[in-house]
Amino acid sequence: MSEIVKITDLVKYYHVGENVVKAVDHTNLEIERGKFTAIVGRSGSGKSTLLQIIGGLDRPDSGEVMIDGTNLFKLKGNQLAVFRRKKIGFIFQDYNLIPSLNVWENVVLPMGLDGRKVKKEDVLKILEQIGLDDKVEAMPNTLSGGQKQRVAIARALVSSPAIILADEPTGNLDSKTELEVMALLKKCVKDFNQTLVMITHDETIAQMADVVVVIEDGKVVKKA
Amino acid sequence: MDRKGKQKISFICLILVGIALFAAIFFCKVSYEKKIYEDQGKELSAIYPELAEELSENISYYAAKSMQIDFLIMLAVIFLAVIVLVGAYLLLTSANKKRLTEAEKGLNFVYEQLLSFQNGNMDILPLPKEISSQKFGDVYDKLRELGYYFSDLKERLEQEENSTKSLITDISHQLKTPLASIKMSHELSLSTDLSEEERQSFLETETQEILKMEALLDELVKLSRLENSMIQITCETCSIKKTISEAVSQIYIKANAKNMEICVEMEKDVETPHDHKWTVEALANILENAVKYSASGTTINIYVSCLVNHVVIQVEDEGIGIPEGEGHEIFKRFYRGSNAKDLVKEGAGVGLYLARSIIEQQGGTIVAKRKNGSGTIFQITLPLSGFEKNKTLTKL
Amino acid sequence: MSMVTEIAVANMKYHKSKNILTGIAIFLTTLLLFLVPTIGMDLINCQKAAINEVYPTWHALYRNVSEDTAKRLSSHHMIESFGLRSDLGYIATDDANIAMMYMDAQAVEMYQLKLSEGRLPEEENEIVLSRGILETLSLSGEIGDTVTIPYQVYRNGSLDFIREKDFVICGFLPDTGESKEQKSYTSLVAKAFLNEEIPSDEIGYRFLLQIDTEYAKDTEKIEESIRQLAEQFDISEQDYRINEDYLWANYVDPSFIPIMLLIMLIIIVAGIITIYSIYYISMGERVQEFGKIKAIGATTGQLRRIVLLEGFLVAGIAVPLGLLAGTLLTKYVFLSFFKLYRNENMLMSTIQGLIQGGEVQLLVPWLYLLATGVAMLTVFLSLLRPMKIAAKVSEIEAMRYTGEQTTKKSRKGYSNITVTRLAMIHLAGNKKKSLVTICSMAITGLFFMVVATVLSCADPKEAADNSVMGEYQISPVIEFNNKEHPELEWSQVQKDNPLTEELKEQILQVDGVNSLECYLANYVNADAFDGDREGIIGVPESGRELLENGIIEGNVTYEELKSGDKVIIDKNLLYWFPDLKIGDVIDVSFRDKDEECKKQLEIAAIGDYSLGFTSFHYLIMAEEGLRSFSDHNLNMYYRIFADKKYDADVEAKLKAIVEENGRIEMDTWKAHYDEWNSGMTLTRCACYAFLGILGAICIMNMINTMIHSVHVRKKEIGMLQAVGMSDLQLLKMLQFEGLFYTVGTLIVAVGGGSVAGYPVFLWAKDHGMFNIRNYHYPLAATLVMIAVLVFVQVILVFVIGKSVKKDSLIDRIRF
């Protein structure tokens, strides 16, 4: 099974007043294991919604999402939460670090919630790789944007999920930091042999991906 | 503290001093009266010793009463004084305020004028009538002069733009001519009624074309070897400076032929783990592209800088650039940019693909960005090994 | 409508839930701010009105003032008005008590006497009577008629022989029901008659006076002036009386205002803390809005106004509602409070009459203004800080504002994260917020506990226990210094004491009576008591333990007290005569067999006894000791112990015995219980109602904190859920946080309240408040408080958890 995510006939409509926004419109997509897939589209093309559905944060109107052989929306309540924390890592545009927790705590949070034992050396190794081993006790709001995003990357990596979903991870960063974060993300994905799905509207960033999926009006128009 | 505040404070101080003065005078009066009452009490109690206690209480009652009235009078006087002073102050400030509103109107006028400048309207607004101050007249004059200056400047800019456009048309016309001649020479060499000499010269031209083809083939061979993992990327820590200079030297002759300059800027040399030979190849490919798709006489800039755990090699050219929408296509095999094909016929669209493969196999990334105006920026990142504990580096 | 107003209105609507909370808090604050002074005022006003209706209006009277002194006094600058009265004697009749006195017009007015007909007497033979007097004397007549009246005049402190004189009726005084019932009337005669009957140098006037209020404005000062005057004119302390009730009712008691202010202050502080924390807690999200408004171009002044206006808009709705509720509560609840008083007290019945007659204004207009003003002030004060925050917001910072700016750059963390640790980190990160919440809740809790302690100690049963020993108490009817009934003097009664052995037997035969203890008593005069009479109680052997246990200072045994020359004094006596101490020997005199006897008593110890034990006899001795005073039967109290505290049967039987005897009277435990119970119910209801509203304000605070700790962290919680927190874990985390607030509050409130309650109990005991003697821990109130808090918290978290689940995760992360 080469694909890790298999999306079949996925539909998600939003109702805004009398208008219907077809955020995801009968989409079929397969995402290959171990590859870096970029989903590219203009803002409003439905790429975010697609990613959120893949991540189990949102429910589709119809259609199926299979992740690693599990039908995501056949899971109920807590099962979904548990599946999410075991199999999916998230990286958000606005980092979504918990402001009251320090760097280390933020990184080990998914494992803690999962009740897994934290292997100190493993986490330290990741933090070292990411260049934050000297900021373990720092609070998130003392970090720069790039540092925050690197913490978020470490958080996504630490529980070694099956797939990492990144929603415009460099959207809030300047071009130099963007390059740094992307280089790091790419390297980590490669080193840890992770599958990365990233959405972006930036063509330059998309150049780094192995596979580029272009989305327009909720439909996949090109896959290369 | 502004002037107005100071004025206010000094006014309040004045009032307070006045009150204090009044209070002092009344205090003197009251204490003197009190003394008189005390004397009276002493005298009376001396005369009627058996009533001493009663008398003292009685006198103190009336003394208190008189003090009370004194106090009330004092309050009334102070009250009146404060009212008079405050009234005077208000009168003064209202006059002040009138002047201020005029000044504000003037400022408003200046603001409106500047706003219209910003919007590209260089006309001068008429001077509002209510403003009579001499100083503002001066400001108005200067503003008018500025308006003339701006409209002059705008005209000159438009002229310059037009001349640039015509220049480009001319250059493309100039380039077409030699191309037509090559084409013609080939056709001519095929025709029978040619002298041996003439044929020879045509053939030479053709030979050159063939040589270029050979170079292209070379590239293709490298590519296929890379694809089939016949090339071993072996990372060894060595100087990035050495790698870059080697790549530059490979391309130097070609650049020189086109009279192009290559500048390398580097904060400091870094030792990174990379495959020297192949990285040189990758960089050379990018540089070759830069030379190929740039007009002669342009400059290629190479900047090397360090991020937290990556080194960035940035190659900037002033060439034809990448058309929109082709960004992630250019690194594909056999892909040639739509405008690249028009400009340079030879080339198989292999160089960038090769470069990307080499860089990514070393854990690096490569992206191409459009530059404002014309040209392309290639950003290559290579991981720094054995993270340097350098504080200046940690800061992004 | 200006833009600022528009934004404020829009904000108010947008933050509806928060503003409803704020509104409720303001509503409750206003309600309290209105109710407390209103009810306080009403209670006082009613009492004042009743007093003004019933009591004379003089501030003080000086007795035995000679004509000369009266003249001198009258010219004193401290005295605003004065009246003269002189008691001549009585109209001689066996059926009633008809005083004959002279009063000038001013005195008549001061006594609130109004002639129903006619005028005051001027001629020597003129008299003012009442119909009741004529009836008693079986006379008849109208104004202008001449009647013959027998009278006795006081001469040298005793009544002279009966004489008769013809008087012309010149006016009538009305008869009150009371005077008819008690058969006690007043007749007025002219000054000429007084001068004729008594030589002018022997006339002792009662000088009634009102102090000039400009000179002395409050009760304390007025009393001081009265004393001062008395001293100046050599009027001894026994010879003046201050009309304390009237003064209290008409002049400001300086101690009243601070108490009222204190209560208002507590309400204001509770209100401020609550409203402030409601705003403070939601500031994080608000700041972002303000930042945006500022970025668009609002000035700091406009931002301030937006915040202020929003608060005032909410207050504009909540305050009138609070006043309305307060008005209704005052109108209906206050009246029913008074109905709880089943006491047959004249003042109370007057008050009830006044309220029902609508003569007392229950709703004071300026209290509305005061409550509105103070409520607005409360809102304003609690908005000060939010206003400052809003004004200080910088456009860029606003987007990042996370409530409290953690100044900490780094923190030692946990190596592993669990749900509980998450909650702890959140609480530790919001120390200030947590502290504000806990403090504001704990303050009310503490207050609640302290008052509950006092109330739980104030048990009407116990108060009754302390007022009466045993269930019934029978004593002979005695009266002092009543010349008409010399046979009721104790010295006479003891010669033929109705508390005989037969009576004892008779009582013991009643079914339900267990035992009977006989306490003796006698009365002595001593200079040490300023010539006053004090009672000595003789404790029988059965009361030995009570006697010895009550000693708080000194050491004496029951045996030693049998000697008759050693005595224990009750602590209460020290209140009147603070100079007394152990070892003092008091020379006392008493009457025995119509003779004046003298004795020396040594104070052996000081004790603290219940009133039921001493029955106001503050000298305590053993039975044998007291017997040495006289050979007569000194039995004073038969204290009867029955099976049940109250048994109508037993009481009826005993009542029959008492009535049959005719010379004894009975006091019952039940009567005291009823009295205390009705009195305490009112206080208790008022206290608990006050605390309840205060508690409601604080629960509002807790609800707000909990809602906002979730609302503000919607995004954070969303993030946590995105990285895999399950709903169960979320509930657990919230529950833990809530428990922290609750437990923190409870620890401070219950711990602090229990500790603080004790000294307050001691103070109340010392001041004889509610007759408190024993400490009772307010277990029920504590348990109720704990239960309510825990219940509210658990429910709250449950509801909040539900509402969190309702929103989609995406909305929250994007929030």
PDB file of C-alpha atoms in Angstrom, chain B residues 68-268:
ATOM      1  CA  GLN B  68     -17.015  80.087  63.165  1.00  0.00           C
ATOM      2  CA  ILE B  69     -18.357  83.282  61.672  1.00  0.00           C
ATOM      3  CA  ASP B  70     -14.859  84.477  60.819  1.00  0.00           C
ATOM      4  CA  PHE B  71     -14.262  81.214  59.073  1.00  0.00           C
ATOM      5  CA  LEU B  72     -17.444  81.503  57.086  1.00  0.00           C
ATOM      6  CA  ILE B  73     -16.521  84.990  55.967  1.00  0.00           C
ATOM      7  CA  MET B  74     -13.099  83.780  54.970  1.00  0.00           C
ATOM      8  CA  LEU B  75     -14.641  80.994  52.935  1.00  0.00           C
ATOM      9  CA  ALA B  76     -16.953  83.422  51.224  1.00  0.00           C
ATOM     10  CA  VAL B  77     -14.063  85.751  50.365  1.00  0.00           C
ATOM     11  CA  ILE B  78     -11.986  82.890  49.028  1.00  0.00           C
ATOM     12  CA  PHE B  79     -14.912  81.597  47.069  1.00  0.00           C
ATOM     13  CA  LEU B  80     -15.498  84.965  45.481  1.00  0.00           C
ATOM     14  CA  ALA B  81     -11.821  85.419  44.715  1.00  0.00           C
ATOM     15  CA  VAL B  82     -11.603  81.998  43.089  1.00  0.00           C
ATOM     16  CA  ILE B  83     -14.664  82.704  40.986  1.00  0.00           C
ATOM     17  CA  VAL B  84     -13.250  86.008  39.805  1.00  0.00           C
ATOM     18  CA  LEU B  85      -9.890  84.480  38.984  1.00  0.00           C
ATOM     19  CA  VAL B  86     -11.341  81.484  37.224  1.00  0.00           C
ATOM     20  CA  GLY B  87     -13.595  83.764  35.234  1.00  0.00           C
ATOM     21  CA  ALA B  88     -10.614  85.832  34.175  1.00  0.00           C
ATOM     22  CA  TYR B  89      -8.716  82.700  33.272  1.00  0.00           C
ATOM     23  CA  LEU B  90     -11.564  81.375  31.175  1.00  0.00           C
ATOM     24  CA  LEU B  91     -11.820  84.667  29.319  1.00  0.00           C
ATOM     25  CA  LEU B  92      -8.123  84.541  28.538  1.00  0.00           C
ATOM     26  CA  THR B  93      -8.173  80.935  27.431  1.00  0.00           C
ATOM     27  CA  SER B  94     -11.142  81.436  25.148  1.00  0.00           C
ATOM     28  CA  ALA B  95      -9.134  84.107  23.293  1.00  0.00           C
ATOM     29  CA  ASN B  96      -6.246  81.671  23.156  1.00  0.00           C
ATOM     30  CA  LYS B  97      -8.468  78.965  21.845  1.00  0.00           C
ATOM     31  CA  LYS B  98      -9.625  81.142  18.972  1.00  0.00           C
ATOM     32  CA  ARG B  99      -6.059  81.581  17.860  1.00  0.00           C
ATOM     33  CA  LEU B 100      -5.467  77.856  18.179  1.00  0.00           C
ATOM     34  CA  THR B 101      -8.440  76.955  16.021  1.00  0.00           C
ATOM     35  CA  GLU B 102      -7.113  79.226  13.334  1.00  0.00           C
ATOM     36  CA  ALA B 103      -3.744  77.489  13.476  1.00  0.00           C
ATOM     37  CA  GLU B 104      -5.465  74.137  13.335  1.00  0.00           C
ATOM     38  CA  LYS B 105      -7.391  75.214  10.254  1.00  0.00           C
ATOM     39  CA  GLY B 106      -4.100  76.136   8.665  1.00  0.00           C
ATOM     40  CA  LEU B 107      -2.630  72.745   9.491  1.00  0.00           C
ATOM     41  CA  ASN B 108      -5.721  71.098   8.128  1.00  0.00           C
ATOM     42  CA  PHE B 109      -5.268  72.961   4.895  1.00  0.00           C
ATOM     43  CA  VAL B 110      -1.644  71.800   4.671  1.00  0.00           C
ATOM     44  CA  TYR B 111      -2.751  68.271   5.358  1.00  0.00           C
ATOM     45  CA  GLU B 112      -5.378  68.355   2.625  1.00  0.00           C
ATOM     46  CA  GLN B 113      -2.817  69.734   0.214  1.00  0.00           C
ATOM     47  CA  LEU B 114      -0.297  66.994   1.025  1.00  0.00           C
ATOM     48  CA  LEU B 115      -3.012  64.392   0.663  1.00  0.00           C
ATOM     49  CA  SER B 116      -3.824  65.621  -2.817  1.00  0.00           C
ATOM     50  CA  PHE B 117      -0.095  65.470  -3.665  1.00  0.00           C
ATOM     51  CA  GLN B 118      -0.012  61.885  -2.516  1.00  0.00           C
ATOM     52  CA  ASN B 119      -2.927  61.039  -4.747  1.00  0.00           C
ATOM     53  CA  GLY B 120      -1.013  62.390  -7.687  1.00  0.00           C
ATOM     54  CA  ASN B 121      -2.963  65.585  -7.978  1.00  0.00           C
ATOM     55  CA  MET B 122      -0.426  68.359  -8.121  1.00  0.00           C
ATOM     56  CA  ASP B 123      -2.923  71.223  -8.333  1.00  0.00           C
ATOM     57  CA  ILE B 124      -2.792  73.839  -5.642  1.00  0.00           C
ATOM     58  CA  LEU B 125      -5.896  74.345  -3.554  1.00  0.00           C
ATOM     59  CA  PRO B 126      -7.119  77.909  -3.005  1.00  0.00           C
ATOM     60  CA  LEU B 127      -6.057  79.539   0.265  1.00  0.00           C
ATOM     61  CA  PRO B 128      -8.900  79.512   2.782  1.00  0.00           C
ATOM     62  CA  LYS B 129     -10.125  82.988   3.574  1.00  0.00           C
ATOM     63  CA  GLU B 130     -10.352  82.700   7.359  1.00  0.00           C
ATOM     64  CA  ILE B 131      -6.608  82.278   7.659  1.00  0.00           C
ATOM     65  CA  SER B 132      -4.993  85.629   8.010  1.00  0.00           C
ATOM     66  CA  SER B 133      -1.651  84.908   9.683  1.00  0.00           C
ATOM     67  CA  GLN B 134       1.475  86.111   7.921  1.00  0.00           C
ATOM     68  CA  LYS B 135       3.455  83.001   8.747  1.00  0.00           C
ATOM     69  CA  PHE B 136       0.875  80.843   7.101  1.00  0.00           C
ATOM     70  CA  GLY B 137       1.193  82.872   3.951  1.00  0.00           C
ATOM     71  CA  ASP B 138       4.859  81.856   3.787  1.00  0.00           C
ATOM     72  CA  VAL B 139       3.967  78.221   4.272  1.00  0.00           C
ATOM     73  CA  TYR B 140       1.403  78.487   1.496  1.00  0.00           C
ATOM     74  CA  ASP B 141       4.009  79.873  -0.899  1.00  0.00           C
ATOM     75  CA  LYS B 142       6.449  77.059  -0.193  1.00  0.00           C
ATOM     76  CA  LEU B 143       3.687  74.537  -0.661  1.00  0.00           C
ATOM     77  CA  ARG B 144       2.871  75.966  -4.068  1.00  0.00           C
ATOM     78  CA  GLU B 145       6.510  75.728  -5.135  1.00  0.00           C
ATOM     79  CA  LEU B 146       6.584  72.114  -4.026  1.00  0.00           C
ATOM     80  CA  GLY B 147       3.534  71.407  -6.153  1.00  0.00           C
ATOM     81  CA  TYR B 148       5.257  72.745  -9.277  1.00  0.00           C
ATOM     82  CA  TYR B 149       8.350  70.695  -8.536  1.00  0.00           C
ATOM     83  CA  PHE B 150       6.336  67.512  -8.186  1.00  0.00           C
ATOM     84  CA  SER B 151       4.476  67.907 -11.471  1.00  0.00           C
ATOM     85  CA  ASP B 152       7.767  68.555 -13.257  1.00  0.00           C
ATOM     86  CA  LEU B 153       9.270  65.406 -11.802  1.00  0.00           C
ATOM     87  CA  LYS B 154       6.299  63.322 -12.850  1.00  0.00           C
ATOM     88  CA  GLU B 155       6.581  64.424 -16.466  1.00  0.00           C
ATOM     89  CA  ARG B 156      10.263  63.543 -16.680  1.00  0.00           C
ATOM     90  CA  LEU B 157       9.622  60.031 -15.285  1.00  0.00           C
ATOM     91  CA  GLU B 158       7.051  59.273 -17.923  1.00  0.00           C
ATOM     92  CA  GLN B 159       9.469  60.261 -20.669  1.00  0.00           C
ATOM     93  CA  GLU B 160      12.176  57.939 -19.345  1.00  0.00           C
ATOM     94  CA  GLU B 161       9.841  54.960 -19.201  1.00  0.00           C
ATOM     95  CA  ASN B 162       8.851  55.374 -22.811  1.00  0.00           C
ATOM     96  CA  SER B 163      12.462  55.462 -23.962  1.00  0.00           C
ATOM     97  CA  THR B 164      13.257  52.186 -22.132  1.00  0.00           C
ATOM     98  CA  LYS B 165      10.417  50.440 -23.904  1.00  0.00           C
ATOM     99  CA  SER B 166      11.596  51.434 -27.335  1.00  0.00           C
ATOM    100  CA  LEU B 167      15.104  50.331 -26.406  1.00  0.00           C
ATOM    101  CA  ILE B 168      13.960  46.771 -25.685  1.00  0.00           C
ATOM    102  CA  THR B 169      12.193  46.565 -29.042  1.00  0.00           C
ATOM    103  CA  ASP B 170      15.378  47.665 -30.725  1.00  0.00           C
ATOM    104  CA  ILE B 171      17.524  45.079 -28.945  1.00  0.00           C
ATOM    105  CA  SER B 172      15.253  42.171 -29.858  1.00  0.00           C
ATOM    106  CA  HIS B 173      15.372  43.356 -33.450  1.00  0.00           C
ATOM    107  CA  GLN B 174      19.152  43.342 -33.281  1.00  0.00           C
ATOM    108  CA  LEU B 175      19.231  39.801 -31.921  1.00  0.00           C
ATOM    109  CA  LYS B 176      17.039  38.384 -34.610  1.00  0.00           C
ATOM    110  CA  THR B 177      19.460  39.288 -37.376  1.00  0.00           C
ATOM    111  CA  PRO B 178      22.364  36.965 -36.376  1.00  0.00           C
ATOM    112  CA  LEU B 179      19.951  34.102 -35.831  1.00  0.00           C
ATOM    113  CA  ALA B 180      18.597  34.494 -39.331  1.00  0.00           C
ATOM    114  CA  SER B 181      22.142  34.442 -40.683  1.00  0.00           C
ATOM    115  CA  ILE B 182      22.901  31.071 -39.043  1.00  0.00           C
ATOM    116  CA  LYS B 183      19.788  29.614 -40.472  1.00  0.00           C
ATOM    117  CA  MET B 184      20.666  30.953 -43.839  1.00  0.00           C
ATOM    118  CA  SER B 185      24.217  29.606 -43.700  1.00  0.00           C
ATOM    119  CA  HIS B 186      22.951  26.092 -43.122  1.00  0.00           C
ATOM    120  CA  GLU B 187      20.518  26.283 -45.953  1.00  0.00           C
ATOM    121  CA  LEU B 188      23.197  27.687 -48.173  1.00  0.00           C
ATOM    122  CA  SER B 189      25.704  24.985 -47.306  1.00  0.00           C
ATOM    123  CA  LEU B 190      23.250  22.444 -48.617  1.00  0.00           C
ATOM    124  CA  SER B 191      22.864  24.059 -51.993  1.00  0.00           C
ATOM    125  CA  THR B 192      25.032  22.681 -54.797  1.00  0.00           C
ATOM    126  CA  ASP B 193      26.293  25.736 -56.457  1.00  0.00           C
ATOM    127  CA  LEU B 194      28.824  26.676 -53.826  1.00  0.00           C
ATOM    128  CA  SER B 195      32.518  26.922 -53.889  1.00  0.00           C
ATOM    129  CA  GLU B 196      34.509  24.657 -51.574  1.00  0.00           C
ATOM    130  CA  GLU B 197      35.566  27.587 -49.482  1.00  0.00           C
ATOM    131  CA  GLU B 198      32.145  28.871 -49.032  1.00  0.00           C
ATOM    132  CA  ARG B 199      30.849  25.451 -48.139  1.00  0.00           C
ATOM    133  CA  GLN B 200      33.666  25.089 -45.631  1.00  0.00           C
ATOM    134  CA  SER B 201      32.673  28.209 -43.770  1.00  0.00           C
ATOM    135  CA  PHE B 202      29.075  27.125 -43.630  1.00  0.00           C
ATOM    136  CA  LEU B 203      30.133  23.752 -42.361  1.00  0.00           C
ATOM    137  CA  GLU B 204      32.207  25.313 -39.619  1.00  0.00           C
ATOM    138  CA  THR B 205      29.206  27.128 -38.402  1.00  0.00           C
ATOM    139  CA  GLU B 206      27.397  23.885 -38.400  1.00  0.00           C
ATOM    140  CA  THR B 207      30.216  22.167 -36.518  1.00  0.00           C
ATOM    141  CA  GLN B 208      29.813  24.681 -33.763  1.00  0.00           C
ATOM    142  CA  GLU B 209      26.180  23.799 -33.541  1.00  0.00           C
ATOM    143  CA  ILE B 210      27.121  20.146 -33.319  1.00  0.00           C
ATOM    144  CA  LEU B 211      29.570  20.824 -30.519  1.00  0.00           C
ATOM    145  CA  LYS B 212      26.864  22.486 -28.561  1.00  0.00           C
ATOM    146  CA  MET B 213      24.731  19.416 -29.134  1.00  0.00           C
ATOM    147  CA  GLU B 214      27.538  17.302 -27.750  1.00  0.00           C
ATOM    148  CA  ALA B 215      27.652  19.366 -24.572  1.00  0.00           C
ATOM    149  CA  LEU B 216      23.979  18.861 -24.229  1.00  0.00           C
ATOM    150  CA  LEU B 217      24.367  15.153 -24.618  1.00  0.00           C
ATOM    151  CA  ASP B 218      26.986  15.205 -21.903  1.00  0.00           C
ATOM    152  CA  GLU B 219      24.495  16.669 -19.551  1.00  0.00           C
ATOM    153  CA  LEU B 220      22.005  14.035 -20.416  1.00  0.00           C
ATOM    154  CA  VAL B 221      24.506  11.311 -19.635  1.00  0.00           C
ATOM    155  CA  LYS B 222      25.163  12.749 -16.198  1.00  0.00           C
ATOM    156  CA  LEU B 223      21.468  12.900 -15.605  1.00  0.00           C
ATOM    157  CA  SER B 224      20.830   9.313 -16.471  1.00  0.00           C
ATOM    158  CA  ARG B 225      23.680   8.206 -14.261  1.00  0.00           C
ATOM    159  CA  LEU B 226      22.279  10.164 -11.377  1.00  0.00           C
ATOM    160  CA  GLU B 227      18.874   8.738 -11.945  1.00  0.00           C
ATOM    161  CA  ASN B 228      20.232   5.216 -11.905  1.00  0.00           C
ATOM    162  CA  SER B 229      22.146   5.859  -8.710  1.00  0.00           C
ATOM    163  CA  MET B 230      25.368   5.346 -10.492  1.00  0.00           C
ATOM    164  CA  ILE B 231      26.666   8.479  -8.924  1.00  0.00           C
ATOM    165  CA  GLN B 232      27.612   8.097  -5.291  1.00  0.00           C
ATOM    166  CA  ILE B 233      26.946  11.213  -3.279  1.00  0.00           C
ATOM    167  CA  THR B 234      29.487  11.032  -0.520  1.00  0.00           C
ATOM    168  CA  CYS B 235      29.371  13.851   1.970  1.00  0.00           C
ATOM    169  CA  GLU B 236      32.651  15.029   3.336  1.00  0.00           C
ATOM    170  CA  THR B 237      33.126  18.097   5.441  1.00  0.00           C
ATOM    171  CA  CYS B 238      34.874  20.673   3.389  1.00  0.00           C
ATOM    172  CA  SER B 239      34.861  24.362   2.751  1.00  0.00           C
ATOM    173  CA  ILE B 240      31.842  25.739   0.969  1.00  0.00           C
ATOM    174  CA  LYS B 241      34.022  28.535  -0.330  1.00  0.00           C
ATOM    175  CA  LYS B 242      36.171  26.097  -2.225  1.00  0.00           C
ATOM    176  CA  THR B 243      33.118  24.469  -3.771  1.00  0.00           C
ATOM    177  CA  ILE B 244      31.652  27.736  -4.913  1.00  0.00           C
ATOM    178  CA  SER B 245      34.909  29.045  -6.335  1.00  0.00           C
ATOM    179  CA  GLU B 246      35.342  25.859  -8.319  1.00  0.00           C
ATOM    180  CA  ALA B 247      31.863  26.151  -9.748  1.00  0.00           C
ATOM    181  CA  VAL B 248      32.496  29.765 -10.634  1.00  0.00           C
ATOM    182  CA  SER B 249      35.772  28.967 -12.336  1.00  0.00           C
ATOM    183  CA  GLN B 250      34.022  26.354 -14.499  1.00  0.00           C
ATOM    184  CA  ILE B 251      31.652  28.928 -15.803  1.00  0.00           C
ATOM    185  CA  TYR B 252      34.011  31.835 -15.797  1.00  0.00           C
ATOM    186  CA  ILE B 253      35.089  31.576 -19.431  1.00  0.00           C
ATOM    187  CA  LYS B 254      31.560  31.488 -20.720  1.00  0.00           C
ATOM    188  CA  ALA B 255      30.653  34.434 -18.624  1.00  0.00           C
ATOM    189  CA  ASN B 256      33.704  36.287 -19.721  1.00  0.00           C
ATOM    190  CA  ALA B 257      32.786  35.641 -23.314  1.00  0.00           C
ATOM    191  CA  LYS B 258      29.467  37.320 -22.687  1.00  0.00           C
ATOM    192  CA  ASN B 259      31.263  40.010 -20.767  1.00  0.00           C
ATOM    193  CA  MET B 260      29.379  39.062 -17.609  1.00  0.00           C
ATOM    194  CA  GLU B 261      30.611  39.626 -14.129  1.00  0.00           C
ATOM    195  CA  ILE B 262      30.293  37.125 -11.290  1.00  0.00           C
ATOM    196  CA  CYS B 263      30.429  38.522  -7.752  1.00  0.00           C
ATOM    197  CA  VAL B 264      30.666  36.303  -4.694  1.00  0.00           C
ATOM    198  CA  GLU B 265      29.824  37.662  -1.266  1.00  0.00           C
ATOM    199  CA  MET B 266      30.363  35.577   1.811  1.00  0.00           C
ATOM    200  CA  GLU B 267      30.101  36.443   5.500  1.00  0.00           C
ATOM    201  CA  LYS B 268      32.604  33.793   6.369  1.00  0.00           C
TER     202      LYS B 268
END
